[in-house]
Coordinates of C-alpha atoms in Angstrom, one line a residue:
Chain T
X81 CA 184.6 54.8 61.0
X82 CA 185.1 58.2 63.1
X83 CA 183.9 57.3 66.0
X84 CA 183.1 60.0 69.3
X85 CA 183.1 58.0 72.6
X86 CA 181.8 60.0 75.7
X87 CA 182.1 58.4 78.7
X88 CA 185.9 56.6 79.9
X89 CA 185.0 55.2 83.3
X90 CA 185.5 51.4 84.3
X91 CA 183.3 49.9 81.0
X92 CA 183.8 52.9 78.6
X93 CA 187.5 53.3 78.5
X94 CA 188.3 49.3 77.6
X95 CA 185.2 49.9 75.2
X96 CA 186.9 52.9 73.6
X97 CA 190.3 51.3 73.8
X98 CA 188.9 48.1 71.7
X99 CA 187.4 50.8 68.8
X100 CA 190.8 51.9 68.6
X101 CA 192.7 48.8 68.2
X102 CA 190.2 47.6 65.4
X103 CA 191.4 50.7 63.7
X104 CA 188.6 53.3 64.3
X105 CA 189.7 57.4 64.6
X106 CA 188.1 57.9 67.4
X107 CA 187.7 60.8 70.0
X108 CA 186.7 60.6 73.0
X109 CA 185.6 62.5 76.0
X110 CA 185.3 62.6 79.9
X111 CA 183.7 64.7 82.0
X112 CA 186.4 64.8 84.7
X113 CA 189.6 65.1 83.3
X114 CA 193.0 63.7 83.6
X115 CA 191.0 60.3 81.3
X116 CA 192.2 59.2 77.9
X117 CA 191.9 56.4 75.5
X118 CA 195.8 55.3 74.0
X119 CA 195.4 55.8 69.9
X120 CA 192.1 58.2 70.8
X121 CA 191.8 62.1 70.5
X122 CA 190.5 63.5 73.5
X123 CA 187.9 66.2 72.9
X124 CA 187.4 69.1 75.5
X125 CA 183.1 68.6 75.3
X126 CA 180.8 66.1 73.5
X127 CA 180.1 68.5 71.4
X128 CA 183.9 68.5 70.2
X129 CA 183.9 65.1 70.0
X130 CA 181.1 64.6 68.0
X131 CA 181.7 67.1 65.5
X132 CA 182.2 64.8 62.1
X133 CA 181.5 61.3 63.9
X134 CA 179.1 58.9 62.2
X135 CA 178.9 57.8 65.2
X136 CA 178.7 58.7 69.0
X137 CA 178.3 56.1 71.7
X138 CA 177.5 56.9 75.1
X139 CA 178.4 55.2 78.1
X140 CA 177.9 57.5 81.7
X141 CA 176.5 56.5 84.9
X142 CA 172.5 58.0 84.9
X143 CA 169.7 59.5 83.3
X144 CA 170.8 62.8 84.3
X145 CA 174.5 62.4 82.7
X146 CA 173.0 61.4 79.4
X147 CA 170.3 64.0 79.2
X148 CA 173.4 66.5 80.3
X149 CA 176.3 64.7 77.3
X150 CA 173.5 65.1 74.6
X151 CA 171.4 68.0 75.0
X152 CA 173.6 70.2 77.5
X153 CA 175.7 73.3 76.9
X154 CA 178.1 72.1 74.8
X155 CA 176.2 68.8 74.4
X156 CA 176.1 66.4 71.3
X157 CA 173.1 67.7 69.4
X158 CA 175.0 71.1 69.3
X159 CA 177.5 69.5 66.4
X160 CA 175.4 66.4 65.8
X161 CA 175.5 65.3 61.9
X162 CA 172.2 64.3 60.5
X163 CA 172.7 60.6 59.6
X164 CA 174.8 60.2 62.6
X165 CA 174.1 57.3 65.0
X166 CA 174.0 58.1 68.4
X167 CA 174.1 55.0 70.5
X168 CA 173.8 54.3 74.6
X169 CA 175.5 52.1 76.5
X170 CA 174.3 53.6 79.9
X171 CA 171.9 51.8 81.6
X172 CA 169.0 54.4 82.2
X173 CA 165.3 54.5 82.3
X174 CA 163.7 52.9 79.0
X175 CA 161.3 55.9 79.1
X176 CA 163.9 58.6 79.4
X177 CA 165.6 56.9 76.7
X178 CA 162.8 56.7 74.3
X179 CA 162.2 60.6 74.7
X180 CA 165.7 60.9 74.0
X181 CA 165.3 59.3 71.1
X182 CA 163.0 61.3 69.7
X183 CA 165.0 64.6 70.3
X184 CA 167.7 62.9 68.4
X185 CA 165.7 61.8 65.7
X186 CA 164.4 65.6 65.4
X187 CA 167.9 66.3 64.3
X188 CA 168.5 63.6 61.3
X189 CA 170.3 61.1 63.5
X190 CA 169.4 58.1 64.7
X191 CA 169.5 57.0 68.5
X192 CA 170.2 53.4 70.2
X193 CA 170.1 52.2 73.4
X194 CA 173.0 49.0 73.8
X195 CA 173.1 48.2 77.3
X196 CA 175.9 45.7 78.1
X197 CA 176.0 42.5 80.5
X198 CA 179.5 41.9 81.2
X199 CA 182.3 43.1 84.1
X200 CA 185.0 45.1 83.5
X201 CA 186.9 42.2 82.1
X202 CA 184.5 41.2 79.7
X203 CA 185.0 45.1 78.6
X204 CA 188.4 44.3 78.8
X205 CA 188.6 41.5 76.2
X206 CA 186.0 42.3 73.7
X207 CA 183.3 39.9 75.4
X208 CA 180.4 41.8 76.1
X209 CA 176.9 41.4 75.3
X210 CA 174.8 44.1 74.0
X211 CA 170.9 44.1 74.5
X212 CA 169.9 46.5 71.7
X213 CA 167.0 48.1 71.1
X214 CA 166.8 49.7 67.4
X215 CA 166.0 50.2 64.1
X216 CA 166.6 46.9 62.6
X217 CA 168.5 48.4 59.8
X218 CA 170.1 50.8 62.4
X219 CA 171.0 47.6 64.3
X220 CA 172.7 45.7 61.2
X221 CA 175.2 49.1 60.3
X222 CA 176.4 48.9 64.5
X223 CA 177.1 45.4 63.9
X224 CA 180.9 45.4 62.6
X225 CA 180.9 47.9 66.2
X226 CA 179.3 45.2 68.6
X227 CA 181.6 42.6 67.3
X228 CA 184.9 44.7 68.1
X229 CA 183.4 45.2 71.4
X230 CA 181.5 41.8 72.7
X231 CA 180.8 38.5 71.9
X232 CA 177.3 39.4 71.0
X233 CA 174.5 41.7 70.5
X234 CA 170.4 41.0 70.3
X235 CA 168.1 43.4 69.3
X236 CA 164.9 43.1 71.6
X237 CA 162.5 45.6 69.9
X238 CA 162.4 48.9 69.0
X239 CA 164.0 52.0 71.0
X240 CA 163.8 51.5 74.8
X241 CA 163.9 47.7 75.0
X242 CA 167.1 46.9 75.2
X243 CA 167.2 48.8 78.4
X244 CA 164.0 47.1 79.3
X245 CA 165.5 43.5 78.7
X246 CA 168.9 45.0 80.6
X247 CA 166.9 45.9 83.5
X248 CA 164.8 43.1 83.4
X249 CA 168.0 40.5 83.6
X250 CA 169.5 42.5 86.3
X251 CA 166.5 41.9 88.1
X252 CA 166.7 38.0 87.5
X253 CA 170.9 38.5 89.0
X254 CA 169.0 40.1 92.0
X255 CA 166.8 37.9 93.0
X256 CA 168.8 34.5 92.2
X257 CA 171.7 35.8 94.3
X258 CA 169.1 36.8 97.0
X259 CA 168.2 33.1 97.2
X260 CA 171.4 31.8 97.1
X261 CA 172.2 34.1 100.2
X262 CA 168.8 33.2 101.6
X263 CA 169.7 29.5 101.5
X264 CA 173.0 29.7 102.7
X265 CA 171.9 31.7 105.9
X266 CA 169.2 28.7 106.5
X267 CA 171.5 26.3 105.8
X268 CA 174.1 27.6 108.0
X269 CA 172.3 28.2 110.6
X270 CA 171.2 24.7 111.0
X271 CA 174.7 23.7 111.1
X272 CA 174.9 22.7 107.0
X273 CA 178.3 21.8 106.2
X274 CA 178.8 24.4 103.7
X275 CA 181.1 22.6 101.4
X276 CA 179.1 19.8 100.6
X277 CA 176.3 22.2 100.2
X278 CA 177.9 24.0 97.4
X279 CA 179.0 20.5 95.9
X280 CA 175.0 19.8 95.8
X281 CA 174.6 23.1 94.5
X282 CA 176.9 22.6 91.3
X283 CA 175.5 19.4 90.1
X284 CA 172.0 20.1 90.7
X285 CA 169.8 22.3 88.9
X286 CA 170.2 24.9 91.5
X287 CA 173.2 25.9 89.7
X288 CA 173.2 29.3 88.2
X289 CA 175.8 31.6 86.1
X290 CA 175.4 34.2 89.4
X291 CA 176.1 31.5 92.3
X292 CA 178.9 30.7 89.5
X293 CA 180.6 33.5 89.7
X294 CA 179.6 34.6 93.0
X295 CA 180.1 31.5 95.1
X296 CA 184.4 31.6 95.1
X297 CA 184.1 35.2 96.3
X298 CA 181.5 34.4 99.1
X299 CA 183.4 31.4 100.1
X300 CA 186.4 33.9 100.5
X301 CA 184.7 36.0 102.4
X302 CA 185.3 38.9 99.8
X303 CA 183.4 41.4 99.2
X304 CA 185.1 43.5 97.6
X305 CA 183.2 45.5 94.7
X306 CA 183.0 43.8 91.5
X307 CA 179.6 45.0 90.7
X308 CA 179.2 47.3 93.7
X309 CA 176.3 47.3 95.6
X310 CA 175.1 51.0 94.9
X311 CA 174.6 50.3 92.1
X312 CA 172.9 47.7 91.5
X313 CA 170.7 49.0 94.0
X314 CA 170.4 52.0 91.5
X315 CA 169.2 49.6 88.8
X316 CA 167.1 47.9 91.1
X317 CA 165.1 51.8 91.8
X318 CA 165.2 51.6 87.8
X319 CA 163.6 48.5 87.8
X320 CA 160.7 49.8 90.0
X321 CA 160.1 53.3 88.4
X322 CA 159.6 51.4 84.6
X323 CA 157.4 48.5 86.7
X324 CA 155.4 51.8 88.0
X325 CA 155.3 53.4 85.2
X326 CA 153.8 50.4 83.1
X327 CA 151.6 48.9 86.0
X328 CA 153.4 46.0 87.0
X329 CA 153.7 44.4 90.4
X330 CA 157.2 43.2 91.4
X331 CA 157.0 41.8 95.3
X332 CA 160.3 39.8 95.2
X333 CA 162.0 43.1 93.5
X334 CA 160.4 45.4 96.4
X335 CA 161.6 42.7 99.0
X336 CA 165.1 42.7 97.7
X337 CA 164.9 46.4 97.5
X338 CA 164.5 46.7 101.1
X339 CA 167.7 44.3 101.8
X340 CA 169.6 46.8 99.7
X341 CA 168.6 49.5 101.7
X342 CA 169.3 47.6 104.9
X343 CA 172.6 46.5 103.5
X344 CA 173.5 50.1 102.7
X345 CA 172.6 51.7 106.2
X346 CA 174.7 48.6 107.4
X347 CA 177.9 50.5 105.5
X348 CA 177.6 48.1 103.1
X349 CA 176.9 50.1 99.4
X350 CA 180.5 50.6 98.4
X351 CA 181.2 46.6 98.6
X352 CA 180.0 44.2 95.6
X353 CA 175.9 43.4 96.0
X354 CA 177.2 40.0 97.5
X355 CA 177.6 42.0 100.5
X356 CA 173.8 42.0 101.3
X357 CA 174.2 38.0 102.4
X358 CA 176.4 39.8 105.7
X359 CA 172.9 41.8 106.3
X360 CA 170.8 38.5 106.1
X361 CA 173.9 36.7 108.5
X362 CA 173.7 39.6 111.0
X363 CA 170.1 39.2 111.2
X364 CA 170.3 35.9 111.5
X365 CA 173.2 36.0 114.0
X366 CA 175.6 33.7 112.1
X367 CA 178.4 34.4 110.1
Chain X
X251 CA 169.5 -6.6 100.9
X252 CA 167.0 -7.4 102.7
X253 CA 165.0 -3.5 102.2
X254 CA 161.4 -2.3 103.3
X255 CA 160.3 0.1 101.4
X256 CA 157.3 2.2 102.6
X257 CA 155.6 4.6 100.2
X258 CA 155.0 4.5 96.5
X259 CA 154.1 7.7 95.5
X260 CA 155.5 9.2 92.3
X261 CA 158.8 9.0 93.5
X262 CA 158.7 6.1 96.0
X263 CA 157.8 3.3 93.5
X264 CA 160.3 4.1 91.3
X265 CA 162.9 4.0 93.4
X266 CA 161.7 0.4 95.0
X267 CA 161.6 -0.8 91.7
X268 CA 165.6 -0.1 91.2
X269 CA 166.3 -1.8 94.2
X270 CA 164.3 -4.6 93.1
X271 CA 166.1 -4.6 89.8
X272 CA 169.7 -4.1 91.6
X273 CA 169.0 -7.4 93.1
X274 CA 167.8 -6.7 96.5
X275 CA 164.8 -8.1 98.4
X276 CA 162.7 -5.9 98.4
X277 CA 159.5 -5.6 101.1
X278 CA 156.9 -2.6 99.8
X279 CA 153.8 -1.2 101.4
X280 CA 151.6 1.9 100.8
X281 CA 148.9 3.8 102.8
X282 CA 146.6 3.7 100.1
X283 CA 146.2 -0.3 98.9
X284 CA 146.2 -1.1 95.1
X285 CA 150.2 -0.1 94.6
X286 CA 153.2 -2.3 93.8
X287 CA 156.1 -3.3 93.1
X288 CA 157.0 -6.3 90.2
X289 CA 159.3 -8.5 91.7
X290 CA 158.8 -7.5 95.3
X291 CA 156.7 -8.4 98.2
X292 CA 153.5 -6.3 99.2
X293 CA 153.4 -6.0 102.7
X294 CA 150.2 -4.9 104.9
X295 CA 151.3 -2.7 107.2
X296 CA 154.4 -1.1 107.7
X297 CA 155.6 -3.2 110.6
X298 CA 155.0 -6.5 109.0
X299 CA 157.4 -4.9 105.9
X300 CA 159.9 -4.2 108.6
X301 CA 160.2 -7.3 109.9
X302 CA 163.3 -8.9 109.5
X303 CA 164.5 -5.7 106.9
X304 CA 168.6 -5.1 107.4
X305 CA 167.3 -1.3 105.8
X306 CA 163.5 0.1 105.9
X307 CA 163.1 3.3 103.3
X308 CA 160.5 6.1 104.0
X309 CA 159.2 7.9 101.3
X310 CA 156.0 9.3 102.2
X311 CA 154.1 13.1 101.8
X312 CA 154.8 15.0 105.7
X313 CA 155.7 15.1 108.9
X314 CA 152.5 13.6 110.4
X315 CA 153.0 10.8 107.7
X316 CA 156.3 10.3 108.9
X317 CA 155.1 9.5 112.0
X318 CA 152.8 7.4 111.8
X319 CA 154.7 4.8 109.6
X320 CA 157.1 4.5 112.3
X321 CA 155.6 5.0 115.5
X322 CA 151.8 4.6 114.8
X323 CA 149.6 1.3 115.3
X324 CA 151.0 -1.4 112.8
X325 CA 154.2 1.3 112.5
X326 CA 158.0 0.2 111.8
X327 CA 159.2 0.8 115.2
X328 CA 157.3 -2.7 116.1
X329 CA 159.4 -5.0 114.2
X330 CA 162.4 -2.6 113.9
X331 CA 165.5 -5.2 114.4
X332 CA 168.3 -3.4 116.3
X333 CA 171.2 -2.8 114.1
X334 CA 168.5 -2.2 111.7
X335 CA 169.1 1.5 109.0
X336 CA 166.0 3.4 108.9
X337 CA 166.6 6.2 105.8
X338 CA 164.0 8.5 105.1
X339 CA 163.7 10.5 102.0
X340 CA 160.5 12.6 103.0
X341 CA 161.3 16.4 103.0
X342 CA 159.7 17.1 106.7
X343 CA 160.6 20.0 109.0
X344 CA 164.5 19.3 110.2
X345 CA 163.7 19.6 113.8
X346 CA 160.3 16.9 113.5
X347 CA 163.0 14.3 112.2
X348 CA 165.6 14.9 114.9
X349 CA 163.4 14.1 116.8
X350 CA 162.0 10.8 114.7
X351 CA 166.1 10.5 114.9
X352 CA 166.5 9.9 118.4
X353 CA 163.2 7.8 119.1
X354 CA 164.9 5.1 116.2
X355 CA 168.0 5.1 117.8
X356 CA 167.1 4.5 121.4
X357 CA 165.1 1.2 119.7
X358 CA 169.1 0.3 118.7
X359 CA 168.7 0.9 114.9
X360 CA 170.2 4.3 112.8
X361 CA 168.6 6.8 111.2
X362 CA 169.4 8.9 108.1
X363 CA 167.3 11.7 106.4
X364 CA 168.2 11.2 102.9
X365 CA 165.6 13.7 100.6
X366 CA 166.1 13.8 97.3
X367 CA 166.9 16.3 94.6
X368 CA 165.1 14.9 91.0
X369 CA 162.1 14.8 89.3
X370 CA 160.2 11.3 88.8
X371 CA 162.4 10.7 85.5
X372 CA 165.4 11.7 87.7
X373 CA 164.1 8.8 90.1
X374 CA 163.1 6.2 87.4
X375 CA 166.4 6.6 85.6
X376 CA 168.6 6.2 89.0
X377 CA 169.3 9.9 88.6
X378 CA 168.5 11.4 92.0
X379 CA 170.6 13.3 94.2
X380 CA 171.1 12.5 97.6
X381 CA 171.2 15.3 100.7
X382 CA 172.1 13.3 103.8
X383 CA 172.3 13.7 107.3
X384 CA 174.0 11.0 109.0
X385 CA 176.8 9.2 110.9
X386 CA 179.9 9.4 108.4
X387 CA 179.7 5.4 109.3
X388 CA 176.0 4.8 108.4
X389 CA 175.8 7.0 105.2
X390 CA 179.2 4.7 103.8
X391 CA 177.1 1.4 104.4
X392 CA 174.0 3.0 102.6
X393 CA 176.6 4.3 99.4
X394 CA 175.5 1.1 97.6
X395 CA 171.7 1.6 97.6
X396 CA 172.2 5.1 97.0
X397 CA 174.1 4.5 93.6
X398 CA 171.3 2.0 92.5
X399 CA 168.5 5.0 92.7
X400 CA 170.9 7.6 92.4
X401 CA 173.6 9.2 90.9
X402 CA 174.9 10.8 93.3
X403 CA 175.0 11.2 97.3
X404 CA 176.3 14.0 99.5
X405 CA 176.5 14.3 103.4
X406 CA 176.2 17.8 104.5
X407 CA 176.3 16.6 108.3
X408 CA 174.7 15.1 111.2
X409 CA 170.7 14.1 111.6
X410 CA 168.1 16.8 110.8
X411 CA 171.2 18.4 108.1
X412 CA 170.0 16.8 105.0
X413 CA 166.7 18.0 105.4
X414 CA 168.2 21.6 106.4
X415 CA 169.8 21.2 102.8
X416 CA 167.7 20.3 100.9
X417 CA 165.0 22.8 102.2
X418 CA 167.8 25.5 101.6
X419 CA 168.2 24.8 97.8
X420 CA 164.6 24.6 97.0
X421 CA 164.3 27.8 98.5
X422 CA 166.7 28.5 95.8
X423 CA 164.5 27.2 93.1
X424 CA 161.7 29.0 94.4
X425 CA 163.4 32.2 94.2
X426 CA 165.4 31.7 91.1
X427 CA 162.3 30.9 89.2
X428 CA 160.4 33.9 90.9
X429 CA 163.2 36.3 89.2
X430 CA 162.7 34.6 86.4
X431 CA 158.8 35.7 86.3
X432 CA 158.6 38.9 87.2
X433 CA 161.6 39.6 84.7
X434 CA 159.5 38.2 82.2
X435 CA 156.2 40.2 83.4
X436 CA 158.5 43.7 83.5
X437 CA 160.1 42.7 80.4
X438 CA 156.6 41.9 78.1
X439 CA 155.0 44.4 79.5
X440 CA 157.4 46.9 78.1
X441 CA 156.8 45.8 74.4
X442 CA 160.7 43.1 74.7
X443 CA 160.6 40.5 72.3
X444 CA 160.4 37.4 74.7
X445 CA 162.9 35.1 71.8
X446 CA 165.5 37.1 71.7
X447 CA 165.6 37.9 75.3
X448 CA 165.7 34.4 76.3
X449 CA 168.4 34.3 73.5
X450 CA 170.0 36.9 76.1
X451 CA 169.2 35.1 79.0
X452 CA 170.7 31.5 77.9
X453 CA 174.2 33.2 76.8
X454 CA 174.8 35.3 80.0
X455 CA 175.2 34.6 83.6
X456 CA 171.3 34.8 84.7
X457 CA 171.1 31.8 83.0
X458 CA 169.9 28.9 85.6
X459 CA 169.3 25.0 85.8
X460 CA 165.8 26.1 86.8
X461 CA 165.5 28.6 84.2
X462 CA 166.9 26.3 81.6
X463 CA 164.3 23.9 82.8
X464 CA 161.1 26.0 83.3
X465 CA 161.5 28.1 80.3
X466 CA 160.4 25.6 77.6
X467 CA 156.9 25.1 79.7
X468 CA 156.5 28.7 80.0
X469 CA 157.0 29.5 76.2
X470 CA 154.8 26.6 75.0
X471 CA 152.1 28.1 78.1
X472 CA 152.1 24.9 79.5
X473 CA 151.5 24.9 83.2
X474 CA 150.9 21.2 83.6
X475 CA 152.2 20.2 87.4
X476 CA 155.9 18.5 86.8
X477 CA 156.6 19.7 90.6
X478 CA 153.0 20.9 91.9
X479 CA 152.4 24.4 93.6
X480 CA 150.9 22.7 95.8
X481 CA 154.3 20.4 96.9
X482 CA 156.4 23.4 96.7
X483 CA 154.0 25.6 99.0
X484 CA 154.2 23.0 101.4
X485 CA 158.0 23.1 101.3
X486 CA 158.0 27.1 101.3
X487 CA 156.0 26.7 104.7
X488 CA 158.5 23.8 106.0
X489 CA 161.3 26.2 105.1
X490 CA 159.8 29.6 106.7
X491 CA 159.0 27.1 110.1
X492 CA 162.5 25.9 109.9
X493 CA 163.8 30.2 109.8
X494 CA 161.6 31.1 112.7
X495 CA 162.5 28.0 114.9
X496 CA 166.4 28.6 114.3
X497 CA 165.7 33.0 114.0
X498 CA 166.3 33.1 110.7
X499 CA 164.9 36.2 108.9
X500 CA 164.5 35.2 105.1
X501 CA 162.8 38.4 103.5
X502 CA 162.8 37.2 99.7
X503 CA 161.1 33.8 100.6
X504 CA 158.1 35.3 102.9
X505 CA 157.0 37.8 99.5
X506 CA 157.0 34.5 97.6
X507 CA 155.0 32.6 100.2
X508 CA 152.6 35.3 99.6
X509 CA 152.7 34.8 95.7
X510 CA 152.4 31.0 96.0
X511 CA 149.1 31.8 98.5
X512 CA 147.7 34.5 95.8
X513 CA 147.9 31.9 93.2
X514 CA 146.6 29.1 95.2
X515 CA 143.5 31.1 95.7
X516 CA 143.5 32.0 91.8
X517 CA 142.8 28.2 91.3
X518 CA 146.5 27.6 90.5
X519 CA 147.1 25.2 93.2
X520 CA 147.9 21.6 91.2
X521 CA 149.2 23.0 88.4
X522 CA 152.9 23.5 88.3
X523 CA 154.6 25.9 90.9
X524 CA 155.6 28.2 87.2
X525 CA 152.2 28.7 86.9
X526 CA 153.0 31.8 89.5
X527 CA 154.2 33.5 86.4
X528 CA 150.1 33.5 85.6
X529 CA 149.6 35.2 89.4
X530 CA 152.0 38.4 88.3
X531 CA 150.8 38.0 84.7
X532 CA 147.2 38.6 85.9
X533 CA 147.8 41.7 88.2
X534 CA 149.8 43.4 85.2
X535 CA 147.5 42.6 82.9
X536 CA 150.0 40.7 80.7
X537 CA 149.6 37.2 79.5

């Protein structure tokens, strides 16, 4: 299929790459330059790129880039075929997205938003998931797409819930990581062996994909950013502006938001979100 | 062995009963008359079950219960032989049995706080797991009773450390779970599908233990106590006097000790400790 990617930062470009190698023409774009795809034509403005795609997938950082890729000077809609299939990958607000949508769908295309779960590596190697929300038939043609891409992809609902069930599941990573860093600092401080500790964690129902993956690096003392901890924190104010918006109460999410904020005055927002566990530590006074 | 075994609450009998069946002699007794144990002995008071016993096992409902079986009128401490192992598997405040610790050992027996990880099928199967706080030399001598009611047994450390455990990793579960919920609540709210979204959940890394354990209840709306708000409250409270004793600052657990105390006075009390999700439910006017 032609193909117009916008967006080559650290999940775009492997997400690009993989469209490439399953033999898509694809052209892609960047809004700082010096970024290409190998095997992709790089376009000088979305609107370049999406000239003659049937289908243009997104993937910036915020609400304000995608509003700015698709409607901007020079944006999408200005070359935007009607039947084309505009899909997101960014994780934005669902309510920004659905108004997106419906500017899109003004034009004769159709709009998706397929948020991913999954690092850089699972961009890497084709293993991401997408949480779609679509048209089911719009959601059947992206298929051959998702499976070049991930390991799987779940529509949710209609437009906007995908990046409600993103957010939603971000917020689950949030607070079972807070509680694992909550325990250890208890534990800890009591004078817990922490080895055993973790041994009880693993075989007990405790055990979580997040202390999983999350554990090895906290043992290591590395914090280095894997899933950085600005922005989770900005999913995490995403999280709260759709819970205000639709009237629903979140006290653990507020609670955690407040560590993040901590964390970050601490110095802490350019490590991985693991990081916040050194705020609870230094309130706590162990390490 | 010659084994008094004092409580038979939901997990208490069940566990005397594999001892019983592993071939030991077992000596029960109960607060509450009317409860026993086929095969073993029932004992009035818990001194007359100590008499003689090589190991006496506590499993009883606080700290004040605790005490009493041991030090009160008619308590262990009475008949307590020296040389004697007295093993609790209460979950108390860490600090209370430190104390209960030191007052057993100046009599010339041990002590061990041994609480368990398990529901009651975990304990009638000889499934439970262990968290012990002991001498290295004491918790080896007890690895043969453990393996009878469990199946498995960790030392994280010295007296009081077991308990510090396993308060840690049911903070854990309480947090985990309260992710879990108010994902759920921002999610439905929103219009998400619930199916596929737990799809989503069970194939990426928010997937729990607890979550794979809860979830079932929560789709078929049954809030039936398996572990009672009520029980976990009580541990919530044990763990939040345990943080302020040692300075411990545990942000995410204090908002849920405030969910568990909105529910309770929503009439949610001896149902399960998922029925929470009904608490957040309510003020978003989801269900």
């Amino acid at each position: 299929m032609r193909i117009a990617f916008l967006g080559l930062g650290i999940m775009g470009k492997p997400m690009a790459q993989n469209l490439v190698k399953a033999g898509h023409e694809v052209k892609v774009w960047n809004r700082s330059s010096g970024k290409s795809v190998d095997g992709a034509h790089s376009a000088s403005s979305p609107k370049e790129a999406a000239r003659d795609a049937e289908i243009v997938w997104l993937c910036v950082s915020d609400t304000k880039a995608v509003e700015e890729v698709l409607f901007g000077d020079d944006g999408v809609i200005g070359s935007l075929k009607a039947g084309a299939i505009v899909v997101d990958s960014s994780t934005i607000l669902p309510d920004a997205s659905l108004k997106f949508a419906e500017r899109v769908r003004k034009n004769g295309a159709d709009f998706v938003d397929a948020p991913v779960t999954g690092s850089k590596v699972g961009a890497e190697s084709g293993q991401l998931i997408f949480i779609v929300g679509a048209r089911a038939e719009t959601f059947e043609k992206l298929q051959p797409l998702f499976s070049v891409m991930g390991k799987s992809a779940v529509r949710v609902g209609a437009n906007g819930k995908g990046l409600a069930a993103k957010l939603s599941m971000n917020l689950m990573i949030a607070l079972t990581y807070e509680g694992f860093a909550e325990a250890l600092v208890l534990a800890k401080k009591q004078g817990v062996e922490v080895k055993p500790l973790m041994s009880l964690i693993n075989q007990s129902m405790v055990r979580s994909g997040v202390v999983d993956y999350k554990a090895p690096f906290v043992m290591a003392r590395d914090f280095s950013a894997n899933f950085p901890m600005r922005l989770m924190h900005k999913d995490i104010r995403l999280m709260l502006e759709a819970a205000r918006q639709n009237g629903v109460k979140l006290p653990g999410l507020e609670t955690v938001d407040k560590v993040y904020e901590s964390s970050a005055r601490e110095g802490n927002a350019n490590l991985d979100y693991a990081a916040t566990l050194m705020t609870l530590e230094k309130a706590a006074g162990v390490s």
